[in-house]
XYZ file of C-alpha atoms in Angstrom:
658
model
C 21.262 -12.492 12.467
C 22.940 -9.077 12.098
C 22.132 -6.625 14.801
C 20.857 -3.784 12.299
C 18.910 -6.745 10.247
C 17.298 -7.573 13.629
C 16.313 -3.791 14.413
C 14.796 -3.376 11.001
C 12.998 -6.884 10.900
C 11.683 -6.762 14.432
C 10.367 -3.044 13.471
C 8.436 -4.061 10.147
C 7.088 -6.726 11.946
C 5.863 -4.552 14.562
C 8.097 -6.541 17.175
C 9.676 -2.894 18.114
C 9.480 0.326 18.215
C 12.352 1.023 16.361
C 11.350 1.847 12.063
C 13.732 2.428 9.300
C 12.104 5.602 8.248
C 11.556 8.931 9.797
C 9.101 12.028 9.083
C 8.400 15.356 10.654
C 4.645 15.943 11.180
C 3.376 19.146 12.634
C 6.585 19.997 14.097
C 6.755 16.483 15.698
C 9.082 13.524 15.049
C 7.595 10.621 13.459
C 8.789 8.805 16.719
C 7.065 10.878 19.117
C 4.076 10.468 16.481
C 3.776 7.296 16.029
C 4.330 6.116 19.225
C 1.351 8.138 20.844
C -1.179 7.145 17.489
C -3.102 3.657 17.629
C -1.403 1.498 15.336
C -1.742 -2.368 13.628
C 0.173 -5.052 11.831
C -0.983 -7.652 9.531
C 1.649 -10.044 8.050
C 1.256 -12.757 5.251
C 3.128 -14.881 3.674
C 3.530 -14.291 -0.228
C 5.156 -17.196 -1.092
C 8.041 -19.532 0.074
C 10.762 -16.771 0.080
C 8.745 -13.837 1.387
C 6.524 -12.187 3.824
C 4.697 -8.768 3.605
C 4.021 -6.709 6.647
C 1.789 -4.178 6.585
C 1.720 -1.809 9.944
C -0.533 0.994 10.117
C -0.964 4.326 12.262
C -3.975 6.682 12.416
C -3.628 10.121 14.233
C -7.188 10.341 15.652
C -6.832 14.153 16.040
C -5.802 15.053 11.895
C -7.215 11.811 10.401
C -3.454 11.330 8.756
C -2.749 7.495 8.334
C 0.800 6.159 8.078
C 1.038 2.595 6.244
C 4.508 0.812 6.160
C 4.930 -2.225 3.644
C 7.655 -4.155 4.404
C 8.738 -7.225 2.703
C 10.800 -9.883 4.252
C 13.058 -11.735 2.243
C 13.893 -14.645 4.577
C 16.402 -16.617 2.037
C 18.674 -13.438 1.381
C 19.152 -11.546 4.572
C 16.883 -8.817 2.883
C 14.152 -6.262 3.305
C 12.231 -4.192 1.233
C 9.989 -1.257 2.552
C 7.652 1.793 1.114
C 5.831 4.230 3.313
C 2.305 5.876 2.437
C 0.423 8.469 3.741
C -3.078 8.891 3.313
C -5.510 11.666 4.915
C -8.976 9.946 6.159
C -9.886 13.113 7.783
C -12.481 16.171 7.296
C -9.745 18.515 6.352
C -6.376 19.274 5.214
C -3.602 17.653 7.384
C -0.870 19.408 9.263
C 2.684 19.643 7.343
C 4.134 16.504 6.056
C 8.101 17.222 5.712
C 11.466 16.087 6.402
C 10.687 12.285 5.127
C 13.480 10.123 4.852
C 12.942 6.745 3.693
C 15.990 5.349 5.195
C 16.746 6.370 8.334
C 19.145 3.924 10.122
C 22.165 4.063 12.701
C 24.425 0.981 12.854
C 27.646 0.319 14.471
C 31.350 1.963 12.792
C 33.051 -1.286 13.252
C 36.539 -1.569 14.665
C 38.395 -0.345 11.150
C 36.114 2.198 10.661
C 33.106 2.795 8.075
C 33.935 3.208 4.565
C 30.988 4.231 2.187
C 31.114 2.108 -1.449
C 28.926 4.006 -4.134
C 29.455 5.257 -7.616
C 29.093 8.426 -9.399
C 26.127 8.110 -11.912
C 25.700 8.809 -15.690
C 26.876 12.867 -16.538
C 27.683 11.938 -19.847
C 31.173 11.766 -18.942
C 34.045 9.392 -19.930
C 34.348 8.465 -15.848
C 30.627 7.669 -15.330
C 29.593 4.961 -12.963
C 33.326 4.736 -11.564
C 33.335 2.869 -8.273
C 34.374 5.243 -5.242
C 35.123 4.388 -1.430
C 34.788 6.496 1.111
C 36.354 6.505 4.667
C 33.869 8.281 7.105
C 35.985 9.779 10.048
C 34.586 10.116 13.518
C 32.520 13.713 13.298
C 32.109 13.512 9.566
C 29.530 13.549 7.129
C 29.368 12.400 3.505
C 26.640 13.485 1.684
C 25.437 12.166 -1.844
C 22.604 13.336 -4.108
C 21.513 13.392 -7.731
C 19.730 16.395 -8.719
C 19.913 15.736 -12.584
C 21.504 19.050 -14.103
C 19.057 21.234 -11.452
C 20.151 22.472 -7.835
C 16.782 21.065 -6.410
C 16.155 22.661 -2.805
C 12.428 22.172 -2.506
C 10.170 19.762 -3.981
C 8.589 21.810 -6.564
C 11.538 22.052 -8.842
C 10.294 20.811 -12.249
C 12.642 18.271 -13.088
C 15.356 15.804 -11.762
C 16.928 12.781 -12.510
C 17.840 9.940 -9.787
C 21.428 8.841 -11.185
C 23.307 11.717 -12.728
C 25.578 13.019 -9.817
C 25.642 9.715 -7.763
C 23.960 6.303 -8.216
C 20.973 5.742 -5.667
C 23.083 2.486 -4.613
C 25.182 2.567 -1.996
C 26.905 -0.244 0.204
C 28.097 0.853 3.864
C 31.166 -1.275 5.119
C 31.865 -1.549 8.782
C 34.862 -4.170 8.960
C 33.883 -7.758 7.797
C 29.958 -6.669 7.450
C 27.756 -4.055 5.946
C 24.563 -3.180 4.447
C 23.628 -2.789 0.605
C 20.930 -0.372 0.036
C 18.855 1.237 -2.915
C 16.573 3.493 -3.469
C 13.437 3.681 -5.600
C 12.275 7.068 -6.797
C 12.729 8.359 -10.265
C 13.244 11.729 -9.313
C 15.776 13.978 -6.865
C 17.387 12.429 -3.598
C 19.776 13.507 -1.077
C 21.356 11.052 1.383
C 23.744 11.860 4.102
C 26.051 9.212 6.038
C 27.173 10.774 9.416
C 29.529 9.362 12.155
C 27.861 10.682 14.806
C 30.639 9.161 17.232
C 33.157 6.802 17.618
C 30.778 4.048 17.588
C 28.059 4.453 15.434
C 27.081 6.155 11.645
C 23.366 7.406 10.867
C 22.422 7.077 7.395
C 19.544 9.504 5.996
C 18.337 9.120 2.707
C 15.159 9.950 0.804
C 13.185 12.160 -1.954
C 14.272 15.866 -1.761
C 12.142 18.923 -0.423
C 9.091 17.575 0.870
C 6.717 20.163 2.687
C 3.102 19.436 2.178
C -0.473 18.747 3.298
C -2.711 15.965 2.209
C -6.199 17.212 1.369
C -9.213 14.728 2.594
C -9.276 11.629 0.746
C -5.752 12.271 -0.791
C -2.514 9.262 -0.280
C 0.681 9.290 -1.572
C 3.609 7.230 -1.462
C 7.284 7.543 -0.942
C 10.518 6.233 -2.336
C 10.916 2.574 -2.363
C 13.756 0.912 -0.423
C 15.494 -2.416 -0.827
C 18.252 -3.101 1.953
C 20.849 -6.592 2.430
C 22.206 -7.161 5.096
C 26.098 -9.144 4.642
C 28.861 -10.333 6.674
C 32.115 -11.865 5.349
C 33.302 -10.616 1.768
C 32.127 -7.365 0.380
C 32.288 -8.599 -3.493
C 30.526 -11.669 -2.259
C 27.691 -9.558 -0.850
C 27.772 -7.634 -3.996
C 27.189 -10.831 -5.946
C 24.286 -11.932 -3.516
C 23.004 -8.474 -4.457
C 22.839 -8.995 -8.179
C 21.469 -12.384 -7.714
C 18.389 -10.828 -5.725
C 17.790 -8.076 -7.803
C 18.030 -10.953 -11.218
C 15.553 -12.800 -8.832
C 12.862 -9.829 -7.863
C 13.910 -6.742 -9.703
C 14.981 -7.371 -13.241
C 12.340 -6.985 -16.353
C 10.821 -10.135 -17.527
C 9.551 -10.130 -21.346
C 6.859 -13.007 -22.104
C 7.591 -14.225 -18.428
C 10.827 -15.008 -19.196
C 14.586 -13.497 -17.912
C 16.191 -11.088 -20.391
C 18.579 -13.027 -22.022
C 20.328 -10.520 -23.517
C 20.792 -9.695 -27.063
C 23.133 -7.872 -30.027
C 21.574 -4.739 -31.373
C 22.380 -3.230 -34.217
C 22.105 0.803 -33.997
C 21.064 3.455 -36.263
C 19.490 6.679 -36.413
C 15.870 6.619 -38.545
C 16.992 9.259 -41.277
C 20.149 7.752 -42.007
C 18.344 5.882 -44.778
C 14.571 5.515 -45.976
C 12.662 2.597 -45.305
C 14.434 -0.041 -47.993
C 17.615 1.233 -46.864
C 16.875 0.181 -43.389
C 15.740 -3.114 -44.566
C 18.878 -3.724 -46.755
C 20.611 -2.801 -43.558
C 19.360 -5.626 -41.614
C 19.706 -8.040 -44.902
C 23.599 -7.079 -44.629
C 23.837 -8.967 -41.432
C 21.628 -12.179 -42.903
C 23.751 -12.219 -45.762
C 27.210 -12.353 -44.003
C 26.103 -14.730 -41.247
C 26.359 -11.914 -38.512
C 24.324 -12.820 -34.941
C 22.415 -9.835 -34.626
C 19.061 -10.379 -33.063
C 17.827 -6.861 -32.415
C 17.451 -3.934 -35.189
C 17.699 -0.385 -33.219
C 16.262 2.442 -35.035
C 17.046 5.460 -33.169
C 16.200 9.497 -33.482
C 15.044 11.151 -36.661
C 12.307 8.826 -37.840
C 9.373 11.121 -36.991
C 8.113 14.468 -37.756
C 9.918 16.538 -40.319
C 13.594 15.798 -41.512
C 14.745 19.197 -40.301
C 13.106 20.901 -37.559
C 13.101 21.943 -33.835
C 14.575 19.253 -32.026
C 11.654 19.333 -29.289
C 9.302 19.750 -31.951
C 10.896 16.546 -33.284
C 10.850 14.430 -30.468
C 7.022 14.778 -29.849
C 5.642 13.849 -33.218
C 5.027 9.970 -33.424
C 4.390 9.822 -36.931
C 6.771 8.609 -39.352
C 8.268 10.905 -41.662
C 6.801 10.465 -44.999
C 9.331 10.910 -47.103
C 11.488 7.946 -45.582
C 8.874 5.834 -44.493
C 5.974 6.180 -47.115
C 4.249 3.078 -45.859
C 5.039 3.584 -42.342
C 7.108 1.675 -39.629
C 5.804 -1.590 -40.064
C 7.397 -3.113 -43.311
C 10.788 -2.282 -41.377
C 9.518 -4.016 -38.080
C 8.023 -6.955 -40.105
C 11.329 -7.184 -42.217
C 13.478 -7.430 -38.937
C 11.455 -10.209 -37.667
C 11.103 -12.306 -40.676
C 15.668 -11.942 -40.538
C 14.931 -13.195 -36.535
C 15.501 -9.668 -35.287
C 13.603 -7.635 -32.433
C 13.161 -4.200 -33.449
C 13.305 -1.362 -31.502
C 12.071 2.134 -31.826
C 13.059 5.410 -29.963
C 10.449 7.846 -27.872
C 10.168 10.766 -25.946
C 6.824 9.624 -24.221
C 6.523 12.690 -22.051
C 7.627 15.346 -24.756
C 5.287 17.552 -26.314
C 5.280 20.745 -28.576
C 2.856 23.202 -29.139
C 0.604 22.309 -32.363
C 2.593 19.073 -32.828
C 0.873 15.531 -32.599
C -0.579 15.134 -29.371
C -0.289 18.904 -28.542
C -2.187 19.890 -31.822
C -5.248 17.699 -30.078
C -4.845 18.632 -26.594
C -3.177 21.769 -26.516
C -4.867 22.332 -22.584
C -1.819 19.121 -21.921
C 0.922 21.188 -22.654
C 3.109 21.835 -19.479
C 4.768 24.922 -18.784
C 8.281 25.648 -20.960
C 11.320 23.861 -19.438
C 14.842 24.501 -20.328
C 18.345 24.239 -18.744
C 21.782 25.546 -19.857
C 22.661 21.960 -21.266
C 20.392 22.117 -23.627
C 21.493 25.669 -25.147
C 18.456 27.708 -26.400
C 15.931 25.044 -26.627
C 12.594 24.942 -24.808
C 10.800 21.939 -23.915
C 7.239 21.101 -22.625
C 6.518 18.183 -20.971
C 2.790 15.761 -20.151
C 2.228 15.600 -17.031
C 2.021 11.797 -15.980
C 0.374 12.650 -12.676
C -2.599 13.821 -14.323
C -4.940 10.809 -14.323
C -6.767 12.017 -17.768
C -3.203 12.314 -19.348
C -1.683 9.326 -18.234
C -4.798 6.864 -19.160
C -4.404 8.601 -22.690
C -1.064 8.126 -22.646
C -1.027 4.474 -21.969
C -3.608 4.024 -24.868
C -1.717 6.162 -27.253
C 1.570 4.422 -26.584
C -0.273 0.980 -26.429
C -1.578 1.314 -29.821
C 1.642 2.267 -31.488
C 3.532 -0.316 -30.064
C 0.873 -2.899 -31.543
C 0.364 -0.673 -34.936
C 4.493 0.009 -35.502
C 5.177 -3.722 -34.437
C 7.529 -2.685 -31.610
C 9.114 -5.324 -29.590
C 11.771 -3.202 -27.828
C 10.013 0.512 -26.668
C 12.975 2.702 -26.197
C 12.314 5.729 -23.485
C 14.714 8.849 -23.673
C 13.859 12.431 -22.323
C 13.882 13.377 -18.827
C 11.129 14.026 -16.355
C 9.180 17.620 -16.281
C 6.340 17.836 -13.988
C 4.734 20.828 -13.292
C 5.909 23.403 -10.550
C 3.932 23.716 -7.516
C 2.635 27.329 -6.675
C 1.351 26.314 -3.159
C 4.429 26.536 -0.343
C 2.092 24.066 1.548
C 2.253 21.785 -1.632
C 5.723 21.183 -2.294
C 6.480 17.890 -3.500
C 3.043 17.032 -4.352
C 3.765 17.744 -8.045
C 6.765 14.967 -7.995
C 5.086 12.449 -6.258
C 2.065 12.295 -8.541
C 4.158 12.410 -11.676
C 6.447 9.182 -10.453
C 3.252 7.312 -9.426
C 1.571 7.994 -12.614
C 4.929 7.051 -14.801
C 5.460 3.987 -12.853
C 1.960 3.436 -14.059
C 2.443 4.235 -17.254
C 5.248 1.513 -17.913
C 2.769 -0.886 -16.012
C 0.121 -0.341 -18.334
C 2.040 -0.780 -21.542
C 3.471 -4.112 -20.213
C 0.442 -5.062 -19.014
C -1.249 -4.747 -22.507
C 1.685 -6.192 -24.089
C 3.569 -8.762 -21.981
C 6.547 -9.377 -24.560
C 7.350 -5.936 -24.720
C 10.804 -4.600 -23.351
C 11.043 -1.295 -22.381
C 14.974 0.177 -22.808
C 15.350 2.738 -20.175
C 17.626 5.178 -21.994
C 16.613 8.297 -20.106
C 19.461 10.523 -21.561
C 21.403 7.915 -21.606
C 21.419 6.148 -17.685
C 20.280 9.118 -15.491
C 17.106 7.390 -14.768
C 18.673 3.851 -12.864
C 17.084 3.491 -9.362
C 15.019 0.375 -7.992
C 11.786 1.241 -9.824
C 12.813 1.675 -13.202
C 15.376 -1.487 -13.030
C 12.486 -3.807 -12.349
C 10.625 -2.910 -15.328
C 13.195 -2.321 -17.996
C 16.488 -3.075 -19.281
C 19.451 -0.581 -19.569
C 20.786 -0.470 -23.374
C 22.349 2.765 -23.373
C 24.560 3.724 -20.441
C 25.982 7.041 -21.506
C 25.505 9.735 -23.836
C 29.542 10.131 -23.910
C 29.327 7.753 -26.270
C 26.757 9.235 -28.545
C 29.330 10.169 -31.212
C 30.043 6.426 -32.101
C 33.866 7.240 -32.038
C 34.195 7.170 -28.261
C 37.487 4.736 -26.646
C 36.856 1.634 -25.939
C 37.993 2.154 -22.305
C 35.215 3.869 -21.403
C 32.781 0.762 -22.271
C 35.280 -1.126 -19.743
C 34.680 1.156 -17.181
C 31.465 1.464 -17.350
C 31.090 -2.415 -16.930
C 33.092 -2.606 -14.470
C 31.410 0.114 -12.222
C 28.374 -0.581 -12.819
C 28.122 -4.475 -12.391
C 28.520 -4.301 -8.541
C 24.936 -2.511 -8.536
C 23.115 -4.184 -11.280
C 23.459 -7.305 -13.111
C 21.424 -6.398 -16.343
C 22.933 -3.433 -18.818
C 24.411 -3.249 -22.626
C 27.777 -2.194 -23.542
C 28.362 0.060 -26.591
C 30.455 -1.131 -29.617
C 32.267 1.716 -31.409
C 32.142 0.599 -35.232
C 34.884 3.136 -36.467
C 38.429 3.570 -37.066
C 38.653 1.451 -33.861
C 37.270 -1.754 -35.115
C 38.875 -4.832 -34.117
C 38.644 -7.476 -31.411
C 39.734 -4.734 -28.814
C 36.678 -2.830 -29.278
C 34.216 -5.565 -29.605
C 35.550 -7.397 -26.638
C 35.100 -3.929 -24.556
C 31.545 -4.326 -25.231
C 31.065 -7.751 -23.558
C 28.125 -7.334 -21.013
C 24.805 -8.744 -20.569
C 23.737 -6.746 -23.751
C 25.809 -5.669 -26.776
C 24.979 -2.259 -28.890
C 26.981 -1.848 -31.988
C 26.985 1.590 -33.069
C 28.317 3.127 -36.434
C 29.988 6.452 -36.676
C 29.833 8.665 -39.981
C 25.985 8.756 -40.487
C 25.775 5.537 -42.616
C 26.882 1.848 -41.855
C 27.241 1.629 -45.397
C 29.994 4.152 -45.621
C 31.828 2.356 -42.941
C 31.558 -1.227 -43.651
C 34.381 -1.210 -46.306
C 36.796 -0.851 -43.162
C 34.979 -3.826 -41.232
C 36.817 -7.061 -41.558
C 33.671 -9.410 -41.134
C 35.340 -12.591 -40.653
C 36.812 -11.141 -37.543
C 33.261 -9.768 -36.677
C 31.705 -12.560 -37.372
C 34.257 -14.722 -35.102
C 33.993 -12.375 -32.168
C 30.417 -11.817 -32.112
C 29.792 -16.017 -32.385
C 32.395 -15.673 -29.518
C 30.115 -13.063 -27.545
C 27.033 -15.460 -28.220
C 29.001 -18.580 -26.369
C 29.572 -16.272 -22.915
C 27.090 -13.883 -23.080
C 25.239 -16.246 -20.637
C 28.119 -15.543 -18.064
C 27.216 -12.104 -17.723
C 24.565 -12.465 -15.439
C 26.070 -14.584 -13.516
C 28.587 -13.409 -10.102
C 31.490 -10.660 -10.929
C 34.617 -10.426 -9.820
C 36.859 -7.148 -10.456
C 40.432 -8.873 -10.564
C 42.319 -5.630 -10.878
C 41.735 -2.119 -9.438
C 39.209 0.207 -11.453
C 41.147 2.691 -13.788
C 40.729 4.446 -17.053
C 44.225 5.164 -17.730
C 46.087 4.595 -20.962
C 48.910 2.628 -19.252
C 47.209 0.132 -17.255
C 45.039 -3.180 -17.620
C 41.881 -4.092 -16.384
C 40.263 -7.056 -16.079
C 37.030 -9.132 -14.304
C 35.604 -12.353 -14.171
C 32.182 -13.246 -14.438
C 31.333 -16.808 -13.068
C 28.122 -19.103 -13.429
C 28.336 -21.398 -10.635
C 25.097 -22.833 -11.763
C 26.661 -23.568 -14.960
C 30.023 -24.501 -13.521
C 31.364 -21.822 -16.029
C 32.702 -18.749 -16.544
C 34.852 -16.209 -18.410
C 37.855 -13.843 -17.479
C 38.311 -10.534 -19.485
C 41.709 -8.978 -19.675
C 42.219 -5.041 -21.331
C 45.883 -4.439 -21.985
C 45.365 -0.641 -23.068
C 47.502 1.253 -25.525
C 50.321 2.716 -23.280
C 50.440 -0.342 -21.082
C 53.817 -1.323 -21.088
C 53.546 -4.561 -19.341
C 52.578 -7.686 -21.775
C 51.213 -10.169 -19.150
C 48.807 -9.895 -16.335
C 47.963 -12.727 -13.800
C 44.458 -13.117 -12.731
C 43.564 -14.833 -9.755
C 39.963 -16.191 -10.195
C 37.251 -16.328 -7.475
C 34.162 -18.080 -6.640
C 35.430 -21.759 -7.839
C 35.294 -25.050 -6.397
C 38.661 -25.922 -5.293
C 38.846 -29.446 -5.387
C 36.995 -29.350 -8.812
C 38.962 -29.606 -12.128
C 38.003 -27.068 -14.742
C 39.142 -27.320 -18.516
C 40.744 -23.468 -19.452
C 40.344 -22.194 -22.727
C 42.273 -19.238 -24.858
C 39.805 -18.578 -27.645
C 42.625 -16.690 -29.651
C 45.304 -19.649 -29.577
C 42.778 -22.396 -29.061
C 45.040 -24.006 -26.693
C 42.955 -25.786 -23.707
C 44.693 -26.294 -20.134
C 43.128 -28.454 -17.412
C 43.582 -27.008 -13.723
C 42.369 -27.205 -10.293
C 39.762 -24.585 -9.107
C 42.241 -24.157 -6.438
C 45.199 -23.526 -8.286
C 42.901 -21.232 -10.474
C 42.629 -19.486 -7.274
C 45.959 -19.383 -5.635
C 48.242 -19.528 -8.526
C 45.871 -17.846 -11.336
C 45.942 -17.870 -15.142
C 48.360 -15.832 -16.926
C 47.038 -13.681 -19.893
C 49.737 -12.458 -22.305
C 48.896 -9.888 -24.893
C 52.098 -8.915 -26.946
C 50.026 -5.541 -28.632
C 48.522 -2.919 -27.323
C 45.630 -1.991 -27.144
C 44.446 -5.830 -27.140
C 41.972 -7.764 -24.961
C 42.319 -11.294 -24.044
C 39.474 -13.746 -22.932
C 40.081 -16.937 -20.948
C 37.081 -19.602 -20.999
C 36.675 -22.302 -18.034
C 34.373 -24.711 -17.829
C 34.099 -27.593 -14.637
C 35.396 -30.681 -16.041
C 32.986 -33.621 -16.770
């Protein structure tokens, strides 16, 4: 067993004093406090692959109880933990601060540690760029995501977990390492300090906690998942992907999410009859779209302030005189799911919920990124408000006939005015936010939640458990974007998350290159110019049909193992290639992209993860040629992709021979 793995597992089991988290209580370290307090441990088996460990400590003087709930994944060399704090005394506790949900020390390795991490979604061309940062002796590498704001204390009224950085990392120390993720839909900070030639200390957690708990109060901390690995780093990422698919992914209807092809339009681009005619165009042309996506501007006034618009959940009567239901019913009649856009936590004075409950309207909030716009939020941390929101949106989902509930917007929790309660509002808000999503999923087990969050800015361990990521970045909101941006996002994000959608610009860029750049576990077809009918005259329907059918034939591969086959690059003079492999099905797919300024016409791709002794039938869909090759030859000699034009996208399919 991995040395650090042994220390963490023994600590969670109660067999060692070391623990993978830390905090400061009453100016004393958690190590000092917990060593002195009475404690207990209880373990029980969840199923054949998981064991839960509950460790509890109680301060006999102040009444602070600390509960660490750990889950051991024996078959995965992985552990999860979450720490709760409860005041079981009669008075306020001392100050709890400096909470680090991850506090681990590991060897640096003979080759020196390298931190593998990724940019978040800042609405930029290079969102999710993979990064590798060597940590030199005496150096500290700092990561964070504040989400547009410079958060220095827990009372900041907003924040997002995947803007500046993703809350996922892989610390490699030679031929071993650990992959970790944080489950907290708010701001966080992390530091990786090489304290000496022989060690690295990892400290990661929510930003700015400083609070006293009142009698009877109980709070939770960020959730943590760690997978320990040895051997090949990319193989470790694939074990991570499999672990997330098994235990940390949405299951609408109790089944794994199998992807979709969504046709994305805004609500005000046409009236109800126009939307129905829009979906009929796909059916008439035998185009296999299985989700009709109605984004913003379907509700409220057609021309009004954006903050007021997103706070109104009533359909625009000029566009939808009979409501939304005729459109959603038509979608299902045509074999499509129906997706509808919301910003559930947004309110605006005098509009919809705020008209009936003005006392729930939060303080005005703005940021320079929003210009002069002012927003107001509902507080998920208020139990009365949150219970109302669950009932309210569950009713809308049922009445409107929503299959995919699209959640946009940023979090806005109330600012704390008490210096000894910093972070409390944020904690309560996140607890309520998770309860809100769980409540909707409990009311409608078939529901799929689309976690937009301003375009990929709410990606963390808690949200990916409950939702799919169908819109990765608002950098593509113009629908006229360079397909290379989708390539880069799929390349970077697939190392960390197995379920997400890629966008395709159906504009002047239409063609196999743009469409194949959108291959991922799900695909979103975005139309430029305001109305799809205005663009369709440029669309070659036969090409469109052929490529969509090709995508459906390989879609199941994109939840398999992922292997980058070239270095990451967004440069216009480079190739980019990857492989997705389904060892359980004995098949996979290779994609290679020759960008518009790339001079090289060929790329040799050496595959990975195959059975060396087995034979595979290798197919080029563009030429129809089928070649039988051994797995060993495919991994050593590789397969050549030749593209005479640029930009162009090649695809190679392979399947284990009978």
